[in-house]
mmCIF file of C-alpha atoms in Angstrom:
data_model
loop_
_atom_site.group_PDB
_atom_site.id
_atom_site.type_symbol
_atom_site.label_atom_id
_atom_site.label_comp_id
_atom_site.label_asym_id
_atom_site.label_seq_id
_atom_site.Cartn_x
_atom_site.Cartn_y
_atom_site.Cartn_z
ATOM 1 C CA ASP A 153 122.003 75.733 113.098
ATOM 2 C CA ASP A 154 119.428 75.922 115.881
ATOM 3 C CA ILE A 155 118.398 79.520 115.201
ATOM 4 C CA HIS A 156 117.990 78.707 111.512
ATOM 5 C CA GLY A 157 115.526 75.892 112.045
ATOM 6 C CA GLY A 158 118.273 73.329 111.474
ATOM 7 C CA SER A 159 120.480 72.808 108.457
ATOM 8 C CA PHE A 160 119.199 71.369 105.193
ATOM 9 C CA SER A 161 122.058 69.058 104.255
ATOM 10 C CA ASP A 162 121.235 68.724 100.552
ATOM 11 C CA THR A 163 120.974 72.465 99.927
ATOM 12 C CA ASN A 164 122.927 74.041 102.797
ATOM 13 C CA TYR A 165 120.156 76.604 103.317
ATOM 14 C CA GLU A 166 120.935 78.851 106.221
ATOM 15 C CA GLY A 167 120.695 82.494 107.132
ATOM 16 C CA ALA A 168 118.009 84.949 108.188
ATOM 17 C CA ARG A 169 115.382 83.569 105.794
ATOM 18 C CA TRP A 170 115.358 80.293 107.710
ATOM 19 C CA GLN A 171 115.433 81.587 111.293
ATOM 20 C CA PRO A 172 112.398 81.787 113.599
ATOM 21 C CA VAL A 173 109.782 84.397 112.627
ATOM 22 C CA ALA A 174 107.147 85.823 114.981
ATOM 23 C CA ILE A 175 104.580 86.683 112.247
ATOM 24 C CA LYS A 176 104.955 85.235 108.752
ATOM 25 C CA ALA A 177 102.734 85.297 105.658
ATOM 26 C CA GLY A 178 103.501 82.818 102.886
ATOM 27 C CA LEU A 179 101.922 82.439 99.444
ATOM 28 C CA ALA A 180 98.357 83.815 99.536
ATOM 29 C CA GLY A 181 98.871 84.759 103.185
ATOM 30 C CA ASP A 182 96.916 87.770 104.360
ATOM 31 C CA ILE A 183 97.433 88.883 107.970
ATOM 32 C CA THR A 184 95.830 92.044 109.372
ATOM 33 C CA ILE A 185 96.140 92.967 113.052
ATOM 34 C CA ASN A 186 94.081 95.912 114.250
ATOM 35 C CA GLY A 187 95.347 95.721 117.842
ATOM 36 C CA ASP A 188 98.723 96.276 119.439
ATOM 37 C CA VAL A 189 101.696 94.063 118.527
ATOM 38 C CA ASP A 190 104.599 93.462 120.916
ATOM 39 C CA ILE A 191 107.354 91.135 119.632
ATOM 40 C CA ALA A 192 110.761 90.199 121.009
ATOM 41 C CA VAL A 193 112.370 87.418 118.980
ATOM 42 C CA MET A 194 115.815 85.945 118.348
ATOM 43 C CA GLY A 195 115.050 85.882 114.660
ATOM 44 C CA THR A 196 112.768 88.001 112.476
ATOM 45 C CA GLY A 197 109.775 89.989 113.732
ATOM 46 C CA LEU A 198 107.663 90.142 110.551
ATOM 47 C CA ALA A 199 108.214 88.341 107.263
ATOM 48 C CA THR A 200 106.431 87.805 103.985
ATOM 49 C CA ASP A 201 107.817 84.931 101.943
ATOM 50 C CA PRO A 202 105.537 83.739 99.138
ATOM 51 C CA TYR A 203 108.505 82.003 97.424
ATOM 52 C CA TYR A 204 106.458 80.662 94.494
ATOM 53 C CA VAL A 205 104.494 82.547 91.833
ATOM 54 C CA ALA A 206 100.703 82.488 91.720
ATOM 55 C CA ASN A 207 99.350 82.841 88.201
ATOM 56 C CA ASN A 208 97.735 86.197 87.407
ATOM 57 C CA VAL A 209 98.658 87.665 90.825
ATOM 58 C CA ASP A 210 100.921 90.693 91.096
ATOM 59 C CA ASP A 211 104.010 90.025 93.248
ATOM 60 C CA TYR A 212 102.952 92.745 95.711
ATOM 61 C CA ASP A 213 99.682 90.856 96.271
ATOM 62 C CA LEU A 214 101.209 87.406 96.884
ATOM 63 C CA ALA A 215 101.359 87.965 100.667
ATOM 64 C CA HIS A 216 100.267 90.780 103.000
ATOM 65 C CA ILE A 217 100.953 91.823 106.569
ATOM 66 C CA ASN A 218 99.094 94.899 107.845
ATOM 67 C CA LEU A 219 99.689 96.208 111.376
ATOM 68 C CA ASN A 220 97.230 98.944 112.367
ATOM 69 C CA GLY A 221 97.858 99.334 116.110
ATOM 70 C CA ASN A 222 100.820 100.295 118.265
ATOM 71 C CA VAL A 223 103.835 98.226 117.203
ATOM 72 C CA ASN A 224 106.913 97.232 119.206
ATOM 73 C CA ILE A 225 109.399 94.837 117.556
ATOM 74 C CA ILE A 226 112.745 94.065 119.190
ATOM 75 C CA THR A 227 115.405 91.818 117.644
ATOM 76 C CA PRO A 228 118.905 91.095 119.001
ATOM 77 C CA LYS A 229 121.863 93.413 118.599
ATOM 78 C CA ASP A 230 124.467 91.245 116.873
ATOM 79 C CA LYS A 231 127.293 92.071 114.450
ATOM 80 C CA THR A 232 127.798 88.437 113.364
ATOM 81 C CA GLU A 233 124.210 87.402 112.652
ATOM 82 C CA ALA A 234 121.479 89.036 110.546
ATOM 83 C CA PHE A 235 118.314 89.675 112.554
ATOM 84 C CA TYR A 236 115.470 91.657 110.999
ATOM 85 C CA SER A 237 112.593 93.521 112.576
ATOM 86 C CA VAL A 238 110.995 93.298 109.102
ATOM 87 C CA ALA A 239 111.978 90.958 106.226
ATOM 88 C CA ASN A 240 110.078 91.064 102.946
ATOM 89 C CA TYR A 241 110.888 88.402 100.338
ATOM 90 C CA GLY A 242 107.846 89.328 98.242
ATOM 91 C CA GLY A 243 104.420 90.801 98.829
ATOM 92 C CA THR A 244 103.531 93.853 100.912
ATOM 93 C CA ILE A 245 104.098 94.800 104.542
ATOM 94 C CA ASN A 246 102.303 97.859 105.964
ATOM 95 C CA ILE A 247 102.999 99.244 109.439
ATOM 96 C CA ASN A 248 100.826 102.180 110.589
ATOM 97 C CA THR A 249 99.864 102.900 106.980
ATOM 98 C CA ASP A 250 97.893 101.411 104.111
ATOM 99 C CA GLY A 251 100.605 102.511 101.703
ATOM 100 C CA THR A 252 98.909 105.852 101.017
ATOM 101 C CA ASN A 253 97.391 107.157 104.245
ATOM 102 C CA VAL A 254 99.337 107.136 107.512
ATOM 103 C CA GLY A 255 98.090 106.399 111.014
ATOM 104 C CA ASP A 256 98.986 107.952 114.347
ATOM 105 C CA LYS A 257 100.087 104.845 116.283
ATOM 106 C CA LYS A 258 103.335 104.439 118.209
ATOM 107 C CA VAL A 259 105.840 102.355 116.244
ATOM 108 C CA VAL A 260 109.102 101.157 117.814
ATOM 109 C CA LEU A 261 111.410 98.975 115.727
ATOM 110 C CA PHE A 262 114.803 97.751 116.911
ATOM 111 C CA GLY A 263 116.339 95.818 114.067
ATOM 112 C CA ASN A 264 117.191 96.109 110.420
ATOM 113 C CA LEU A 265 114.791 95.927 107.503
ATOM 114 C CA LEU A 266 115.164 93.818 104.353
ATOM 115 C CA THR A 267 112.993 94.080 101.246
ATOM 116 C CA MET A 268 113.861 92.021 98.181
ATOM 117 C CA ALA A 269 113.037 92.292 94.477
ATOM 118 C CA GLU A 270 112.349 89.543 91.971
ATOM 119 C CA ARG A 271 115.234 88.709 89.681
ATOM 120 C CA ILE A 272 116.264 85.587 87.803
ATOM 121 C CA LEU A 273 119.358 84.452 89.682
ATOM 122 C CA SER A 274 120.467 81.484 87.633
ATOM 123 C CA SER A 275 119.557 79.959 84.320
ATOM 124 C CA GLY A 276 118.917 76.370 83.443
ATOM 125 C CA SER A 277 116.601 74.227 81.362
ATOM 126 C CA SER A 278 113.578 75.932 82.939
ATOM 127 C CA GLY A 279 114.853 79.384 81.904
ATOM 128 C CA GLY A 280 115.865 80.559 85.351
ATOM 129 C CA VAL A 281 115.223 80.269 89.055
ATOM 130 C CA ASN A 282 113.588 83.037 91.058
ATOM 131 C CA PHE A 283 114.177 82.921 94.783
ATOM 132 C CA TYR A 284 112.408 86.192 95.601
ATOM 133 C CA ARG A 285 109.311 88.055 94.495
ATOM 134 C CA ASP A 286 108.957 91.840 94.336
ATOM 135 C CA GLY A 287 108.520 93.189 97.846
ATOM 136 C CA ARG A 288 107.112 96.505 99.066
ATOM 137 C CA THR A 289 107.473 97.646 102.678
ATOM 138 C CA ASN A 290 105.617 100.723 103.984
ATOM 139 C CA ILE A 291 106.372 102.045 107.480
ATOM 140 C CA ALA A 292 104.915 105.225 109.000
ATOM 141 C CA LEU A 293 106.693 106.752 112.001
ATOM 142 C CA THR A 294 104.317 109.629 112.679
ATOM 143 C CA ASN A 295 104.718 110.814 116.268
ATOM 144 C CA LYS A 296 107.405 111.749 118.797
ATOM 145 C CA ASP A 297 107.136 108.334 120.502
ATOM 146 C CA SER A 298 107.930 106.434 117.300
ATOM 147 C CA VAL A 299 111.515 105.345 116.722
ATOM 148 C CA TRP A 300 113.340 102.930 114.455
ATOM 149 C CA THR A 301 116.900 101.858 115.168
ATOM 150 C CA GLY A 302 118.251 99.992 112.170
ATOM 151 C CA VAL A 303 119.194 100.196 108.521
ATOM 152 C CA ILE A 304 117.701 99.100 105.242
ATOM 153 C CA ASP A 305 119.711 96.030 104.343
ATOM 154 C CA ASN A 306 119.843 94.381 100.955
ATOM 155 C CA THR A 307 121.937 92.034 98.889
ATOM 156 C CA GLY A 308 122.873 94.698 96.369
ATOM 157 C CA LYS A 309 121.143 97.096 94.014
ATOM 158 C CA LEU A 310 119.874 94.356 91.683
ATOM 159 C CA LEU A 311 117.817 92.672 94.433
ATOM 160 C CA ALA A 312 116.685 95.777 96.361
ATOM 161 C CA GLY A 313 112.914 95.950 96.763
ATOM 162 C CA GLU A 314 110.731 98.991 97.426
ATOM 163 C CA VAL A 315 110.788 100.664 100.846
ATOM 164 C CA ASN A 316 108.592 103.651 101.702
ATOM 165 C CA LEU A 317 109.173 105.393 105.029
ATOM 166 C CA TRP A 318 107.133 108.253 106.509
ATOM 167 C CA LEU A 319 109.116 110.111 109.170
ATOM 168 C CA GLN A 320 107.231 113.062 110.646
ATOM 169 C CA ASN A 321 106.143 114.907 113.805
ATOM 170 C CA ASN A 322 109.447 114.407 115.631
ATOM 171 C CA ALA A 323 109.640 110.665 115.045
ATOM 172 C CA THR A 324 113.204 109.300 115.020
ATOM 173 C CA TRP A 325 115.203 107.030 112.752
ATOM 174 C CA ASN A 326 118.535 106.004 114.292
ATOM 175 C CA HIS A 327 120.312 104.958 111.120
ATOM 176 C CA GLU A 328 122.637 102.370 112.612
ATOM 177 C CA ALA A 329 122.841 98.608 112.397
ATOM 178 C CA PRO A 330 121.987 97.146 115.818
#
């Protein structure tokens, strides 16, 4: 319970969405860091989680995190607990890219990645409950010093969001769950 921010007794919320997060953007959150980022966390490194809908705002614009410097994110290696270097529950996360153009910074990620999509998960008098918004994650590994050890995790095809990965110039992706 401690690594999930406690247990919510009436809803039994628990899991990676509720654990500590180093950098988090909620609804209308817009975080841009033009310097270096160095994170080691027993939780999630980066997360967008707008949760609610904003009228006339595209899901990808509900929350933003943009990292434009060297990036180092380390999360624990654990087969019993889900830890994410990047978790996107809606909005857009860009690392070493603006989504179109790539940078030349060193990016080191140790941890899995999760990007969700908006779907109505249950119906009721309100017509349905959405727990996620459409998420887009863009990561550019563009030099020999850049490495990601992790996998793209999801809760199934129906809830899989958009992930764009640039892997070039001898960068490495160790496709294994830490």
